[in-house]
C-alpha positions as CSV (number, residue, x, y, z in Angstrom):
1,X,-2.9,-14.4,56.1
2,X,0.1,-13.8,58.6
3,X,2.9,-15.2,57.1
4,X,6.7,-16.1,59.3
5,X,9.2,-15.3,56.3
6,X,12.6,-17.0,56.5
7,X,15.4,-16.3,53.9
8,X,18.1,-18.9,54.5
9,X,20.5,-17.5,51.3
10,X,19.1,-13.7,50.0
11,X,20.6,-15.1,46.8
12,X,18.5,-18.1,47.0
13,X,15.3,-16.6,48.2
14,X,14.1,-19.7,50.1
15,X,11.2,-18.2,52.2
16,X,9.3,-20.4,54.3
17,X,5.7,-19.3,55.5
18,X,3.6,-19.7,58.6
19,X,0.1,-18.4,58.3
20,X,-1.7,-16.4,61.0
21,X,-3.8,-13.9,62.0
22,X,-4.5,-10.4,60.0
23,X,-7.8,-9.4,58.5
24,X,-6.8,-5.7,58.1
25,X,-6.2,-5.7,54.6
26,X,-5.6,-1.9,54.5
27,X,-1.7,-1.8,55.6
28,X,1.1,-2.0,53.6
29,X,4.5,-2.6,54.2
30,X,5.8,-3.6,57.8
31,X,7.3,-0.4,60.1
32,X,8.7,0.4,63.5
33,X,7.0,-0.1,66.9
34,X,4.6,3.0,67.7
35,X,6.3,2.7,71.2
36,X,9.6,4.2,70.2
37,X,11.5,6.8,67.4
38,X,13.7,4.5,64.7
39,X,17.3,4.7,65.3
40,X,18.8,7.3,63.4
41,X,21.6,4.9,62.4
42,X,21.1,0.9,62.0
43,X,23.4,-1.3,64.1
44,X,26.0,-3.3,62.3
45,X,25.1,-6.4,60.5
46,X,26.4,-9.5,62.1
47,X,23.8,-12.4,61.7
48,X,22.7,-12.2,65.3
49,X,20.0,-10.0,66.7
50,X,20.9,-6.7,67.8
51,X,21.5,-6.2,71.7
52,X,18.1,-6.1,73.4
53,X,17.4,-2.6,75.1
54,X,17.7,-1.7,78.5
55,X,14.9,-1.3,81.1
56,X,13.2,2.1,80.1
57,X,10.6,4.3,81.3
58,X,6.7,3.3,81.4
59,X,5.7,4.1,77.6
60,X,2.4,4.3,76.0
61,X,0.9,1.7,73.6
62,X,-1.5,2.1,70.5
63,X,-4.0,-1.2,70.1
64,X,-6.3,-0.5,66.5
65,X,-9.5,-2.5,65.8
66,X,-8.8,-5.1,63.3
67,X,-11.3,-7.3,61.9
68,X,-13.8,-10.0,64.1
69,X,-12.2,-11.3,67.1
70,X,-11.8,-14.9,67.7
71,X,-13.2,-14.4,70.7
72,X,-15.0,-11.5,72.6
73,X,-11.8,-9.8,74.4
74,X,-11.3,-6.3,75.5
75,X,-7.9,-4.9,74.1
76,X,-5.6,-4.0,76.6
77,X,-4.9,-0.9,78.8
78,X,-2.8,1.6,76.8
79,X,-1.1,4.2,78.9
80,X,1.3,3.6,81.6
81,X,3.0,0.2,80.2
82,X,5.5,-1.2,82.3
83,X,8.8,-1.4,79.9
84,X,11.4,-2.7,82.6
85,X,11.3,-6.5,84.4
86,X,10.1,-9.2,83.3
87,X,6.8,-11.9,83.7
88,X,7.0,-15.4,84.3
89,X,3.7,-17.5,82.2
90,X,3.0,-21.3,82.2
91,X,2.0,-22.6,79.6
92,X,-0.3,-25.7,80.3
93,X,-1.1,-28.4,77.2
94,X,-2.2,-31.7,76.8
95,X,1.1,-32.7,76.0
96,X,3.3,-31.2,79.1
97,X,3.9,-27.8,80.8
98,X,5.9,-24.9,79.0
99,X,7.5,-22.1,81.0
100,X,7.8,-18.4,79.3
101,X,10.0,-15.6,80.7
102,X,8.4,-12.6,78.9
103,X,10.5,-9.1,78.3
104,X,9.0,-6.3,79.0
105,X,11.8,-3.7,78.0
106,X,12.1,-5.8,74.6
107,X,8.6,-5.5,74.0
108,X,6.2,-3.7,76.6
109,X,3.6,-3.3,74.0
110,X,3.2,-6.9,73.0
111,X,3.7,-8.0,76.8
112,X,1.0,-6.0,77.8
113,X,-1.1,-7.5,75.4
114,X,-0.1,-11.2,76.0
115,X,-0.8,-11.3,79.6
116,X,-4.1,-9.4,79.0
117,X,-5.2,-11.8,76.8
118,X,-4.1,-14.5,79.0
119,X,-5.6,-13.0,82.1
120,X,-9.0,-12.8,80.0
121,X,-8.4,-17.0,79.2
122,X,-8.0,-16.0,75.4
123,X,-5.8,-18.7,75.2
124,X,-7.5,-21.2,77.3
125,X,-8.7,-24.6,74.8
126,X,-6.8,-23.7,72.2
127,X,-4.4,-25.5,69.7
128,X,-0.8,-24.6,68.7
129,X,-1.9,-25.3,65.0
130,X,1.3,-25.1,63.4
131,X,4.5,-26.5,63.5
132,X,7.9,-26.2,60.8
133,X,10.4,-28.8,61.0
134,X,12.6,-27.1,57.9
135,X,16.4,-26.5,59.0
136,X,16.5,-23.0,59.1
137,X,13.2,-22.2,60.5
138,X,11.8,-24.8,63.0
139,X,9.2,-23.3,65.3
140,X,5.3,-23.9,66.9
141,X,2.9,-21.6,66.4
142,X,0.0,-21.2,68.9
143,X,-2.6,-18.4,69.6
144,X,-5.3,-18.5,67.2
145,X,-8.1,-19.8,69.2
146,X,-9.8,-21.0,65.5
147,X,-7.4,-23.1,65.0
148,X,-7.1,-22.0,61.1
149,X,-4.0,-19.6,61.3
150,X,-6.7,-17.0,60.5
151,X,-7.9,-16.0,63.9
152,X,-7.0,-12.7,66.6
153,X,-8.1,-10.6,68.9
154,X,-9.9,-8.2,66.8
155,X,-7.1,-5.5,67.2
156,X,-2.9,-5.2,65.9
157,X,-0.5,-3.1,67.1
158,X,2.8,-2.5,65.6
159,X,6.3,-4.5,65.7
160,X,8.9,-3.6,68.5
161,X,12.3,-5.2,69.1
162,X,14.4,-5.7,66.9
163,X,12.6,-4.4,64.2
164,X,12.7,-1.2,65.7
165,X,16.5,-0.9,66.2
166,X,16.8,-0.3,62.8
167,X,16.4,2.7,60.9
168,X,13.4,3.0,58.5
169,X,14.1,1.2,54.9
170,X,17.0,-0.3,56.0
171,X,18.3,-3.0,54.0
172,X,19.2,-5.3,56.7
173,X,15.6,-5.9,58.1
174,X,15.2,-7.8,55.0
175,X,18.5,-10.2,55.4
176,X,17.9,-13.2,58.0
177,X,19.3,-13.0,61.4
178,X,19.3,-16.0,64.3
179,X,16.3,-16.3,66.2
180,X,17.8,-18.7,68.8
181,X,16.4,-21.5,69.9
182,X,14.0,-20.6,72.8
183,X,12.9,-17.3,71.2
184,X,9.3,-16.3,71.8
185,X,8.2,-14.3,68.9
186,X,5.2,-12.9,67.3
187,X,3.6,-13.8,63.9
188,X,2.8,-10.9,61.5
189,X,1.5,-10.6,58.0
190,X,4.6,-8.3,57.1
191,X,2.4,-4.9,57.5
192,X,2.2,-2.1,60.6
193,X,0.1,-2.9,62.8
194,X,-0.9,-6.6,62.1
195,X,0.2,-8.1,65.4
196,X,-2.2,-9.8,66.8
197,X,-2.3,-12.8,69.5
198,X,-0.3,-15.5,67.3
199,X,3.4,-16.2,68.4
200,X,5.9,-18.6,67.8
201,X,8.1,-20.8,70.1
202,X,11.8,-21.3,68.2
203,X,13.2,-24.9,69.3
204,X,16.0,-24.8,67.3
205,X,17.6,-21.6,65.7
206,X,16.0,-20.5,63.5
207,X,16.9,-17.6,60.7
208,X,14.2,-14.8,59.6
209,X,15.0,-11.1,58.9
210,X,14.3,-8.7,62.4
211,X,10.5,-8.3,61.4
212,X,9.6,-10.4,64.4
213,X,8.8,-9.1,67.7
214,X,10.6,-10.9,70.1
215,X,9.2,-10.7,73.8
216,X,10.4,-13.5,75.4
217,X,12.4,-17.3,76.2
218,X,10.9,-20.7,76.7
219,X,12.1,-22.9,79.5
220,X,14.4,-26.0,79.4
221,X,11.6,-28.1,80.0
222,X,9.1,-26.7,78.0
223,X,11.3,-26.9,74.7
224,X,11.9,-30.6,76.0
225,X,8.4,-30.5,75.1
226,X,8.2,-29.1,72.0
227,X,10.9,-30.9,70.9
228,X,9.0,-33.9,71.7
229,X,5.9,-32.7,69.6
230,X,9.3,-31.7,66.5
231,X,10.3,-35.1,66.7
232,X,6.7,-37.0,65.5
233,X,6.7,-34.3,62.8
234,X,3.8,-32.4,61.1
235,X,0.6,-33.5,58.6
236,X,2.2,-31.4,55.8
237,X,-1.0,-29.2,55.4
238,X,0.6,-25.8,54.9
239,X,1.0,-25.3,51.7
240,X,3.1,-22.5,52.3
241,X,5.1,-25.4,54.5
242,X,5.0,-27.6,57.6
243,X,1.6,-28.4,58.9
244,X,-0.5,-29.1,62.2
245,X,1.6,-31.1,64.7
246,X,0.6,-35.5,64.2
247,X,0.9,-34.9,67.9
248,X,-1.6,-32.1,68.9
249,X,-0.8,-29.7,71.3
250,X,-3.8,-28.1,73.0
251,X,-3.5,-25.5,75.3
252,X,-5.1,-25.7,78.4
253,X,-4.4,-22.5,80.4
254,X,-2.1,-20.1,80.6
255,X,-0.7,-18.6,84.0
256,X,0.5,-15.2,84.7
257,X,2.9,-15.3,87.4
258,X,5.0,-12.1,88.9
């Protein structure tokens, strides 16, 4: 099961989980983005996320089978991956629209997969099936097109920014940093390669160690929205916490713009 670790105290070790998608049980323990070389030397640990890199250079991307796809999608093209600009998705639900600015030079790899999944209508009818209203880690999660926190594409790839700022082993990839609110984020099970299609939209800030890919920011008006969902709570079905939103939030569609 992917789990979304948060560690408000290290001393404490309060983690809160969110399930989703992995069925590669044959990794270990999580490691850098395939897309680029760990930094020889970690930045300085300040609570925040680390500065975002720059527009780079087109960069190649490595997409491994993993386990039964939710539904029958071709992984995405591998060579030649934008890693400067950005993309601009809607979001369509039941509930009200949400806008996403994606980051390619954050994340070209996970990007690349995002809209081709979205371009394909992987996402189309689908439920954001969990939601965390904990302070400290208050967040939606969407993209498993079961519905279970089980479900992906039938391939991973590995993390990118920030995780991959960091040296290898460093300690501070396992002490909680801000993920502020309107962060887009992936969900991983804490092991290479197990990204998948599940992310996570932060409406509030939200601390976890730098494990998450982040590719992107949600709109004004669409965290309007998910606050809206926050505000009517969740069934308390996770045992790990939170729970599927009492308001449901189907997606409809989502858009790729420029």
């Amino acid at each position: 099961m992917t789990r979304l670790r948060t560690t408000l105290a290290a001393t404490a070790g309060l983690a809160l989980l969110l399930t989703g998608c992995s069925h590669d049980s044959t990794t270990d323990t999580a490691t850098s983005a395939s897309t680029s070389t760990p930094a020889a030397q970690s930045p300085a640990y300040t609570g925040q996320l680390p500065d975002r890199p720059a527009d780079g250079d087109p960069v190649s991307c490595t997409y491994n089978p993993s386990g039964d796809a939710a539904r029958d999608v071709t992984a995405p093209p591998s060579d030649d991956v934008a890693a400067a600009g950005t993309v601009e998705v809607t979001v369509a639900t039941g509930v009200g629209e949400i806008g996403l600015t994606l980051d390619r030079a954050a994340a070209p790899c996970t990007v690349n997969s995002f809209v081709s999944l979205a371009e394909q209508g992987y996402f189309d009818d689908t439920p954001c099936h969990r939601l965390v209203t904990s302070p400290g880690l208050q967040v939606l999660q969407c993209g498993d097109p079961t519905g279970t926190g089980t479900g992906g594409p039938g391939y991973g790839f590995d993390t990118e920014y920030p995780e991959n700022v960091y040296a290898r082993g460093d300690a501070q990839l396992r002490q909680p940093v801000i993920y502020p609110r309107g962060t887009v984020a992936m969900a991983n099970t804490g092991r290479p390669g197990s990204n998948g299609s599940q992310f996570f939209l932060v409406y509030e800030d939200s601390q976890l160690p730098p494990t998450y890919t982040v590719f992107g920011t949600v709109d004004e008006a669409g965290l309007a929205v998910i606050e809206e969902v926050a505000a009517e709570g969740d069934d308390g079905s996770m045992a790990a916490g939170g729970g599927a939103p009492n308001r449901a939030v189907q997606i409809e569609s989502v858009t790729v713009g420029s």
